[in-house]
Amino acid sequence: MAVFPPPLKRLIDELTKLPGIGYKSAQRIAFHVLQAPEREAVALAEALVSAKRKISYCSTCFNITDTDPCRLCQDTRRINDIICVVEDPRDVVALEKTKFQGSYHVLGGAISPLEGVGPDQLRIKELLKRLKNHEVKELILATNPTLEGEATAMYLARLLRGIVPSITRIAHGLPVGGDLEYVDEMTLSKALEGRHQI
Amino acid sequence: MAVFPPPLKRLIDELTKLPGIGYKSAQRIAFHVLQAPEREAVALAEALVSAKRKISYCSTCFNITDTDPCRLCQDTRRINDIICVVEDPRDVVALEKTKFQGSYHVLGGAISPLEGVGPDQLRIKELLKRLKNHEVKELILATNPTLEGEATAMYLARLLRGIVPSITRIAHGLPVGGDLEYVDEMTLSKALEGRHQI
């Protein structure tokens, strides 16, 4: 016999649809919700629906935003003629923790034939249009250092050669605080290749 | 500068309040919600509020329920004169996977002086009242095999001696499929103590 009352079962089922939430975690969260004050459940419910309804993509850089253009594209202090191309809005978050002051272009993924993602599924047409309408000095390819990210960077580099004066790729090497002994050989090879005078 | 649009930041903040959800998981879930169809976010939001509003405690056994008395207490096929005392509604779920056919009484925790939980904070008065109004043959103490659970079982055993003909405690021993070599010595001692003829 079903032990959970239907409203609880439904909540657990909905929670297990979230990434990284298994049945046990969903159960734990559901019981937490039952014990917490009602306003907490209501606040989370409202935040879910409001985030979903109010957030869309910036029509310029395709980062997620609740205004269009997004806050970063509206910010006149940003350097407009340097565009950093990333796969995902989360990459923008990571880069914003650095001192980077340029603009972004979010592709919405990387080329991956295995997952059926080709150049047409990414915001590459939109990048071309943007490069045509605004003069850009440098395009920084900051896709991930994975097979798919590298393939995407190579594809873009070939496609845009001649259109943008400078196309760069972020460096590969040892992570700061990393240990030579434990780093994989691909990274170490890249670190050696990328060596520079000090 | 804040990179996340406010509605997204709010969703991440609300998600981190859930147990077992850190900032990174909250961010991953929030991005999943943004990419998923709106009906999924709405379904989760509704499930949250509905679970919180519709679920309360059974006035007989204090298990969580959306009816009063709960489905288990309403079920006339259950054995009414055997009551299994547990700490938490989740323990009922676990026991319902066994062939146990008796009734339950959910204490809502265990005696824990360190956390300021005394007998008065548990549903012990309600258990006494229940034992007074209905004839009960056996009370099975199925609190957890922890310090707090043992203390609660001892307390109840002393309190109810003479009121209930038979008071039993669930067995301690080796978990099925467990390995003698890896079991802790407390469990092994209990397993030895509890040995029986075969």
Tab-separated table of C-alpha atoms in Angstrom:
chain	number	residue	atom	x	y	z
A	1	MET	CA	0.000	0.000	0.000
A	2	ALA	CA	1.142	3.519	-0.702
A	3	VAL	CA	2.378	4.986	2.550
A	4	PHE	CA	2.856	8.584	1.453
A	5	PRO	CA	-0.279	10.734	1.210
A	6	PRO	CA	-0.788	11.737	-2.473
A	7	PRO	CA	0.241	15.428	-2.074
A	8	LEU	CA	3.550	14.324	-0.527
A	9	LYS	CA	4.114	11.657	-3.171
A	10	ARG	CA	3.498	14.246	-5.880
A	11	LEU	CA	6.015	16.642	-4.318
A	12	ILE	CA	8.645	13.887	-4.106
A	13	ASP	CA	7.986	12.942	-7.758
A	14	GLU	CA	8.376	16.544	-8.906
A	15	LEU	CA	11.581	16.982	-6.906
A	16	THR	CA	13.212	13.874	-8.410
A	17	LYS	CA	12.903	15.527	-11.835
A	18	LEU	CA	15.542	18.072	-10.775
A	19	PRO	CA	19.171	17.400	-11.676
A	20	GLY	CA	21.230	15.763	-8.937
A	21	ILE	CA	18.164	14.968	-6.812
A	22	GLY	CA	17.596	11.247	-6.302
A	23	TYR	CA	14.648	9.663	-4.521
A	24	LYS	CA	16.266	9.821	-1.071
A	25	SER	CA	17.189	13.509	-1.402
A	26	ALA	CA	13.721	14.315	-2.741
A	27	GLN	CA	12.185	12.582	0.265
A	28	ARG	CA	14.458	14.507	2.639
A	29	ILE	CA	13.600	17.825	0.987
A	30	ALA	CA	9.872	17.031	0.995
A	31	PHE	CA	9.916	16.250	4.717
A	32	HIS	CA	11.856	19.437	5.329
A	33	VAL	CA	9.166	21.392	3.473
A	34	LEU	CA	6.456	19.762	5.617
A	35	GLN	CA	8.233	20.786	8.804
A	36	ALA	CA	9.238	24.284	7.710
A	37	PRO	CA	6.915	27.315	7.986
A	38	GLU	CA	4.418	27.634	5.141
A	39	ARG	CA	5.923	30.936	3.975
A	40	GLU	CA	9.142	29.082	3.100
A	41	ALA	CA	7.320	26.706	0.732
A	42	VAL	CA	5.382	29.611	-0.759
A	43	ALA	CA	8.565	31.670	-1.243
A	44	LEU	CA	10.266	28.812	-3.064
A	45	ALA	CA	7.171	28.167	-5.194
A	46	GLU	CA	6.951	31.831	-6.178
A	47	ALA	CA	10.678	32.033	-6.898
A	48	LEU	CA	10.402	29.037	-9.225
A	49	VAL	CA	7.557	30.431	-11.282
A	50	SER	CA	8.881	33.981	-11.268
A	51	ALA	CA	12.385	32.937	-12.391
A	52	LYS	CA	10.877	30.871	-15.179
A	53	ARG	CA	8.534	33.649	-16.334
A	54	LYS	CA	10.777	36.687	-15.966
A	55	ILE	CA	14.043	35.335	-17.301
A	56	SER	CA	14.808	35.051	-20.983
A	57	TYR	CA	17.798	35.547	-23.265
A	58	CYS	CA	19.457	38.878	-24.043
A	59	SER	CA	18.893	39.610	-27.739
A	60	THR	CA	22.480	40.862	-28.031
A	61	CYS	CA	24.715	38.453	-26.102
A	62	PHE	CA	22.224	35.616	-25.362
A	63	ASN	CA	23.093	35.545	-21.707
A	64	ILE	CA	20.122	34.978	-19.400
A	65	THR	CA	18.487	38.205	-18.276
A	66	ASP	CA	15.332	39.788	-16.912
A	67	THR	CA	15.849	42.943	-19.006
A	68	ASP	CA	16.609	43.249	-22.725
A	69	PRO	CA	19.371	44.106	-23.462
A	70	CYS	CA	20.844	42.523	-20.323
A	71	ARG	CA	22.546	44.513	-17.583
A	72	LEU	CA	26.000	43.700	-18.962
A	73	CYS	CA	25.107	44.810	-22.504
A	74	GLN	CA	23.506	48.001	-21.116
A	75	ASP	CA	26.564	48.858	-19.033
A	76	THR	CA	28.343	51.655	-20.912
A	77	ARG	CA	31.552	51.138	-18.939
A	78	ARG	CA	32.081	47.714	-20.506
A	79	ILE	CA	34.528	47.440	-23.390
A	80	ASN	CA	32.383	46.846	-26.454
A	81	ASP	CA	34.991	45.865	-28.997
A	82	ILE	CA	36.287	42.835	-27.112
A	83	ILE	CA	33.860	39.923	-27.099
A	84	CYS	CA	34.420	36.799	-25.063
A	85	VAL	CA	32.615	33.775	-26.533
A	86	VAL	CA	31.429	31.209	-23.996
A	87	GLU	CA	29.263	28.102	-24.089
A	88	ASP	CA	26.938	28.763	-21.186
A	89	PRO	CA	25.538	31.571	-18.976
A	90	ARG	CA	27.356	29.958	-16.029
A	91	ASP	CA	30.653	30.641	-17.806
A	92	VAL	CA	29.779	34.349	-17.760
A	93	VAL	CA	29.360	34.108	-14.000
A	94	ALA	CA	32.800	32.523	-13.697
A	95	LEU	CA	34.454	35.140	-15.924
A	96	GLU	CA	32.767	38.014	-14.089
A	97	LYS	CA	34.774	36.987	-11.031
A	98	THR	CA	37.938	37.930	-12.949
A	99	LYS	CA	38.844	41.470	-13.987
A	100	PHE	CA	37.523	40.966	-17.525
A	101	GLN	CA	35.770	44.135	-18.669
A	102	GLY	CA	34.737	43.188	-22.199
A	103	SER	CA	31.450	41.907	-23.580
A	104	TYR	CA	30.192	38.354	-23.925
A	105	HIS	CA	28.517	36.138	-26.453
A	106	VAL	CA	26.834	33.011	-25.119
A	107	LEU	CA	26.679	30.208	-27.699
A	108	GLY	CA	24.254	28.050	-25.765
A	109	GLY	CA	26.453	24.958	-25.952
A	110	ALA	CA	29.301	23.476	-27.973
A	111	ILE	CA	29.483	21.558	-31.236
A	112	SER	CA	28.929	17.904	-30.436
A	113	PRO	CA	28.102	15.555	-33.337
A	114	LEU	CA	27.397	12.745	-30.850
A	115	GLU	CA	24.652	14.767	-29.177
A	116	GLY	CA	23.411	16.125	-32.493
A	117	VAL	CA	24.565	19.676	-31.785
A	118	GLY	CA	25.900	21.354	-34.930
A	119	PRO	CA	26.828	25.009	-35.574
A	120	ASP	CA	23.193	25.749	-36.494
A	121	GLN	CA	21.995	24.870	-32.994
A	122	LEU	CA	24.367	27.437	-31.465
A	123	ARG	CA	24.136	31.242	-31.521
A	124	ILE	CA	26.744	31.522	-34.288
A	125	LYS	CA	24.522	33.251	-36.877
A	126	GLU	CA	23.752	35.810	-34.193
A	127	LEU	CA	27.475	36.260	-33.493
A	128	LEU	CA	28.156	36.840	-37.218
A	129	LYS	CA	25.377	39.431	-37.348
A	130	ARG	CA	26.791	41.137	-34.264
A	131	LEU	CA	30.300	41.250	-35.786
A	132	LYS	CA	28.845	42.709	-38.981
A	133	ASN	CA	26.952	45.495	-37.177
A	134	HIS	CA	29.634	46.458	-34.660
A	135	GLU	CA	33.350	46.802	-35.046
A	136	VAL	CA	35.066	44.233	-32.840
A	137	LYS	CA	38.827	44.247	-32.248
A	138	GLU	CA	39.238	40.973	-30.472
A	139	LEU	CA	37.238	37.806	-30.095
A	140	ILE	CA	38.300	35.658	-27.141
A	141	LEU	CA	37.256	32.037	-27.557
A	142	ALA	CA	36.564	30.865	-24.023
A	143	THR	CA	34.740	27.614	-24.729
A	144	ASN	CA	35.565	24.783	-22.330
A	145	PRO	CA	38.845	22.874	-22.566
A	146	THR	CA	36.967	19.725	-23.642
A	147	LEU	CA	36.800	17.944	-27.000
A	148	GLU	CA	33.565	19.742	-27.834
A	149	GLY	CA	34.801	23.104	-26.589
A	150	GLU	CA	38.030	22.802	-28.593
A	151	ALA	CA	36.143	21.759	-31.729
A	152	THR	CA	33.842	24.759	-31.335
A	153	ALA	CA	36.799	27.109	-30.848
A	154	MET	CA	38.517	25.691	-33.962
A	155	TYR	CA	35.319	26.001	-35.987
A	156	LEU	CA	34.808	29.632	-34.931
A	157	ALA	CA	38.462	30.521	-35.502
A	158	ARG	CA	38.237	29.234	-39.108
A	159	LEU	CA	34.840	30.793	-39.741
A	160	LEU	CA	35.749	34.246	-38.432
A	161	ARG	CA	39.320	34.577	-39.686
A	162	GLY	CA	39.380	37.766	-41.748
A	163	ILE	CA	36.206	39.102	-40.129
A	164	VAL	CA	37.771	39.941	-36.755
A	165	PRO	CA	41.315	41.387	-36.545
A	166	SER	CA	42.291	39.272	-33.534
A	167	ILE	CA	40.922	35.884	-32.502
A	168	THR	CA	42.400	34.421	-29.317
A	169	ARG	CA	41.899	31.269	-27.279
A	170	ILE	CA	42.150	31.246	-23.472
A	171	ALA	CA	45.303	29.535	-22.199
A	172	HIS	CA	45.577	25.949	-21.075
A	173	GLY	CA	47.973	25.084	-18.287
A	174	LEU	CA	48.360	24.186	-14.678
A	175	PRO	CA	45.564	25.407	-12.441
A	176	VAL	CA	46.794	27.878	-9.823
A	177	GLY	CA	47.499	25.991	-6.624
A	178	GLY	CA	47.702	22.732	-8.584
A	179	ASP	CA	50.445	20.150	-8.218
A	180	LEU	CA	52.628	19.117	-11.158
A	181	GLU	CA	52.644	15.563	-9.886
A	182	TYR	CA	48.894	15.144	-10.015
A	183	VAL	CA	48.048	17.005	-13.191
A	184	ASP	CA	47.074	14.958	-16.271
A	185	GLU	CA	49.572	14.705	-19.135
A	186	MET	CA	47.393	16.606	-21.616
A	187	THR	CA	47.298	19.626	-19.319
A	188	LEU	CA	51.025	19.342	-18.636
A	189	SER	CA	51.786	19.171	-22.376
A	190	LYS	CA	49.636	22.250	-22.941
A	191	ALA	CA	51.391	24.021	-20.043
A	192	LEU	CA	54.755	23.263	-21.626
A	193	GLU	CA	53.612	24.410	-25.078
A	194	GLY	CA	52.310	27.633	-23.586
A	195	ARG	CA	55.528	28.452	-21.704
A	196	HIS	CA	56.659	32.080	-21.775
A	197	GLN	CA	59.648	34.231	-20.771
A	198	ILE	CA	59.691	35.505	-17.218
B	1	MET	CA	28.570	43.481	-9.967
B	2	ALA	CA	25.794	40.949	-9.526
B	3	VAL	CA	25.764	38.759	-12.603
B	4	PHE	CA	22.551	36.854	-11.955
B	5	PRO	CA	19.317	38.669	-12.746
B	6	PRO	CA	17.387	39.172	-9.461
B	7	PRO	CA	14.659	36.551	-10.127
B	8	LEU	CA	17.354	33.921	-10.700
B	9	LYS	CA	19.327	35.001	-7.648
B	10	ARG	CA	16.176	34.751	-5.551
B	11	LEU	CA	15.477	31.229	-6.820
B	12	ILE	CA	19.050	30.140	-6.021
B	13	ASP	CA	18.768	31.670	-2.529
B	14	GLU	CA	15.494	29.858	-1.844
B	15	LEU	CA	16.911	26.556	-3.102
B	16	THR	CA	19.979	26.753	-0.845
B	17	LYS	CA	17.607	26.754	2.151
B	18	LEU	CA	16.710	23.135	1.362
B	19	PRO	CA	18.606	20.373	3.165
B	20	GLY	CA	21.540	18.904	1.232
B	21	ILE	CA	21.457	21.662	-1.398
B	22	GLY	CA	24.602	23.772	-1.499
B	23	TYR	CA	25.179	26.832	-3.656
B	24	LYS	CA	26.496	24.862	-6.630
B	25	SER	CA	23.565	22.419	-6.621
B	26	ALA	CA	21.109	25.293	-6.243
B	27	GLN	CA	22.675	27.005	-9.253
B	28	ARG	CA	22.470	23.783	-11.297
B	29	ILE	CA	18.829	23.270	-10.358
B	30	ALA	CA	17.965	26.913	-11.104
B	31	PHE	CA	19.527	26.687	-14.579
B	32	HIS	CA	17.667	23.443	-15.168
B	33	VAL	CA	14.399	25.190	-14.273
B	34	LEU	CA	15.175	28.012	-16.720
B	35	GLN	CA	15.751	25.528	-19.531
B	36	ALA	CA	12.838	23.209	-18.742
B	37	PRO	CA	9.272	23.845	-19.973
B	38	GLU	CA	7.300	26.305	-17.844
B	39	ARG	CA	4.750	23.642	-16.848
B	40	GLU	CA	7.522	21.777	-15.011
B	41	ALA	CA	8.316	24.800	-12.821
B	42	VAL	CA	4.609	25.391	-12.224
B	43	ALA	CA	4.020	21.728	-11.335
B	44	LEU	CA	6.831	21.798	-8.782
B	45	ALA	CA	5.622	25.109	-7.349
B	46	GLU	CA	2.080	23.772	-6.973
B	47	ALA	CA	3.287	20.506	-5.458
B	48	LEU	CA	5.270	22.457	-2.852
B	49	VAL	CA	2.386	24.601	-1.723
B	50	SER	CA	-0.173	21.821	-1.938
B	51	ALA	CA	1.942	19.376	0.095
B	52	LYS	CA	2.499	22.036	2.728
B	53	ARG	CA	-1.193	22.991	2.921
B	54	LYS	CA	-2.854	19.585	2.640
B	55	ILE	CA	-0.621	17.504	4.856
B	56	SER	CA	-0.925	17.471	8.622
B	57	TYR	CA	-0.646	14.917	11.428
B	58	CYS	CA	-3.082	12.049	12.057
B	59	SER	CA	-4.826	12.726	15.378
B	60	THR	CA	-4.508	9.040	16.292
B	61	CYS	CA	-1.007	7.906	15.306
B	62	PHE	CA	0.630	11.279	14.458
B	63	ASN	CA	1.914	10.044	11.151
B	64	ILE	CA	1.723	12.601	8.340
B	65	THR	CA	-1.533	12.426	6.398
B	66	ASP	CA	-3.912	14.297	4.122
B	67	THR	CA	-6.965	12.682	5.788
B	68	ASP	CA	-7.799	12.396	9.493
B	69	PRO	CA	-7.550	9.686	10.703
B	70	CYS	CA	-4.827	8.652	8.264
B	71	ARG	CA	-5.213	5.861	5.719
B	72	LEU	CA	-3.394	3.399	7.966
B	73	CYS	CA	-5.565	4.176	11.006
B	74	GLN	CA	-8.702	3.942	8.826
B	75	ASP	CA	-7.695	0.565	7.400
B	76	THR	CA	-9.865	-2.012	9.220
B	77	ARG	CA	-7.598	-4.885	8.119
B	78	ARG	CA	-4.721	-3.581	10.258
B	79	ILE	CA	-4.139	-5.223	13.629
B	80	ASN	CA	-5.232	-2.639	16.185
B	81	ASP	CA	-3.882	-4.133	19.372
B	82	ILE	CA	-0.253	-4.158	18.312
B	83	ILE	CA	1.307	-0.687	18.161
B	84	CYS	CA	4.763	-0.041	16.795
B	85	VAL	CA	6.301	3.137	18.249
B	86	VAL	CA	8.657	5.016	15.911
B	87	GLU	CA	10.458	8.347	15.961
B	88	ASP	CA	9.595	9.685	12.542
B	89	PRO	CA	7.071	9.333	9.675
B	90	ARG	CA	9.932	8.046	7.491
B	91	ASP	CA	10.293	5.095	9.848
B	92	VAL	CA	6.680	4.159	9.060
B	93	VAL	CA	7.601	4.130	5.370
B	94	ALA	CA	10.505	1.775	6.109
B	95	LEU	CA	8.380	-0.559	8.241
B	96	GLU	CA	5.576	-0.629	5.674
B	97	LYS	CA	8.019	-2.362	3.329
B	98	THR	CA	8.086	-5.302	5.759
B	99	LYS	CA	5.107	-7.583	6.448
B	100	PHE	CA	4.173	-5.697	9.626
B	101	GLN	CA	0.387	-5.465	9.862
B	102	GLY	CA	-0.044	-3.636	13.162
B	103	SER	CA	-0.630	0.046	13.917
B	104	TYR	CA	1.887	2.817	14.494
B	105	HIS	CA	2.541	5.644	16.874
B	106	VAL	CA	4.888	8.378	15.681
B	107	LEU	CA	6.682	10.141	18.536
B	108	GLY	CA	8.016	12.990	16.435
B	109	GLY	CA	11.620	12.495	17.586
B	110	ALA	CA	13.612	10.956	20.401
B	111	ILE	CA	14.604	12.109	23.875
B	112	SER	CA	17.774	14.161	23.510
B	113	PRO	CA	18.809	16.351	26.460
B	114	LEU	CA	21.559	17.912	24.318
B	115	GLU	CA	19.028	19.183	21.789
B	116	GLY	CA	16.542	20.113	24.502
B	117	VAL	CA	14.069	17.381	23.552
B	118	GLY	CA	12.427	15.874	26.628
B	119	PRO	CA	9.462	13.472	26.917
B	120	ASP	CA	7.073	16.460	26.880
B	121	GLN	CA	8.154	17.419	23.362
B	122	LEU	CA	7.250	13.955	22.053
B	123	ARG	CA	3.801	12.431	21.484
B	124	ILE	CA	4.010	10.390	24.693
B	125	LYS	CA	0.964	11.907	26.420
B	126	GLU	CA	-0.986	11.042	23.283
B	127	LEU	CA	0.344	7.475	23.393
B	128	LEU	CA	-0.756	7.128	27.039
B	129	LYS	CA	-4.218	8.379	26.157
B	130	ARG	CA	-4.402	5.954	23.251
B	131	LEU	CA	-3.385	3.034	25.496
B	132	LYS	CA	-6.023	4.070	28.043
B	133	ASN	CA	-8.836	4.211	25.466
B	134	HIS	CA	-7.976	1.076	23.501
B	135	GLU	CA	-6.818	-2.301	24.661
B	136	VAL	CA	-3.330	-2.932	23.307
B	137	LYS	CA	-1.629	-6.331	23.600
B	138	GLU	CA	1.839	-5.432	22.466
B	139	LEU	CA	3.864	-2.280	22.119
B	140	ILE	CA	6.895	-2.652	19.838
B	141	LEU	CA	9.542	-0.011	20.547
B	142	ALA	CA	11.113	0.655	17.147
B	143	THR	CA	13.027	3.835	17.902
B	144	ASN	CA	16.420	4.078	16.205
B	145	PRO	CA	19.421	2.072	17.466
B	146	THR	CA	21.137	5.327	18.529
B	147	LEU	CA	21.838	6.744	21.983
B	148	GLU	CA	18.702	8.898	21.782
B	149	GLY	CA	16.574	6.099	20.383
B	150	GLU	CA	17.725	3.671	23.085
B	151	ALA	CA	17.105	6.238	25.818
B	152	THR	CA	13.599	6.836	24.480
B	153	ALA	CA	12.902	3.093	24.337
B	154	MET	CA	14.135	2.661	27.933
B	155	TYR	CA	12.039	5.602	29.109
B	156	LEU	CA	8.897	4.256	27.438
B	157	ALA	CA	9.510	0.715	28.677
B	158	ARG	CA	9.693	1.971	32.288
B	159	LEU	CA	6.755	4.345	31.916
B	160	LEU	CA	4.415	1.804	30.338
B	161	ARG	CA	5.322	-1.325	32.310
B	162	GLY	CA	2.065	-2.556	33.833
B	163	ILE	CA	-0.057	-0.595	31.354
B	164	VAL	CA	0.665	-2.814	28.334
B	165	PRO	CA	0.928	-6.625	28.730
B	166	SER	CA	3.903	-6.934	26.368
B	167	ILE	CA	6.534	-4.314	25.563
B	168	THR	CA	9.194	-5.395	23.060
B	169	ARG	CA	12.223	-3.796	21.448
B	170	ILE	CA	13.250	-4.505	17.838
B	171	ALA	CA	16.390	-6.675	17.583
B	172	HIS	CA	19.916	-5.415	17.104
B	173	GLY	CA	22.349	-7.498	15.108
B	174	LEU	CA	24.147	-7.892	11.856
B	175	PRO	CA	22.427	-6.311	8.879
B	176	VAL	CA	21.408	-8.880	6.261
B	177	GLY	CA	24.129	-9.055	3.616
B	178	GLY	CA	26.579	-7.458	6.049
B	179	ASP	CA	30.091	-8.709	6.684
B	180	LEU	CA	31.236	-9.763	10.169
B	181	GLU	CA	34.644	-8.300	9.494
B	182	TYR	CA	33.389	-4.807	8.843
B	183	VAL	CA	30.666	-4.503	11.422
B	184	ASP	CA	31.321	-2.275	14.456
B	185	GLU	CA	31.930	-3.959	17.818
B	186	MET	CA	28.751	-2.593	19.433
B	187	THR	CA	26.613	-4.209	16.751
B	188	LEU	CA	28.610	-7.438	16.984
B	189	SER	CA	28.206	-7.516	20.784
B	190	LYS	CA	24.464	-6.985	20.377
B	191	ALA	CA	24.333	-9.716	17.715
B	192	LEU	CA	26.075	-12.118	20.125
B	193	GLU	CA	23.780	-11.182	23.018
B	194	GLY	CA	20.748	-11.726	20.813
B	195	ARG	CA	21.827	-15.178	19.589
B	196	HIS	CA	19.147	-17.850	19.384
B	197	GLN	CA	18.792	-21.607	18.785
B	198	ILE	CA	18.531	-22.731	15.174
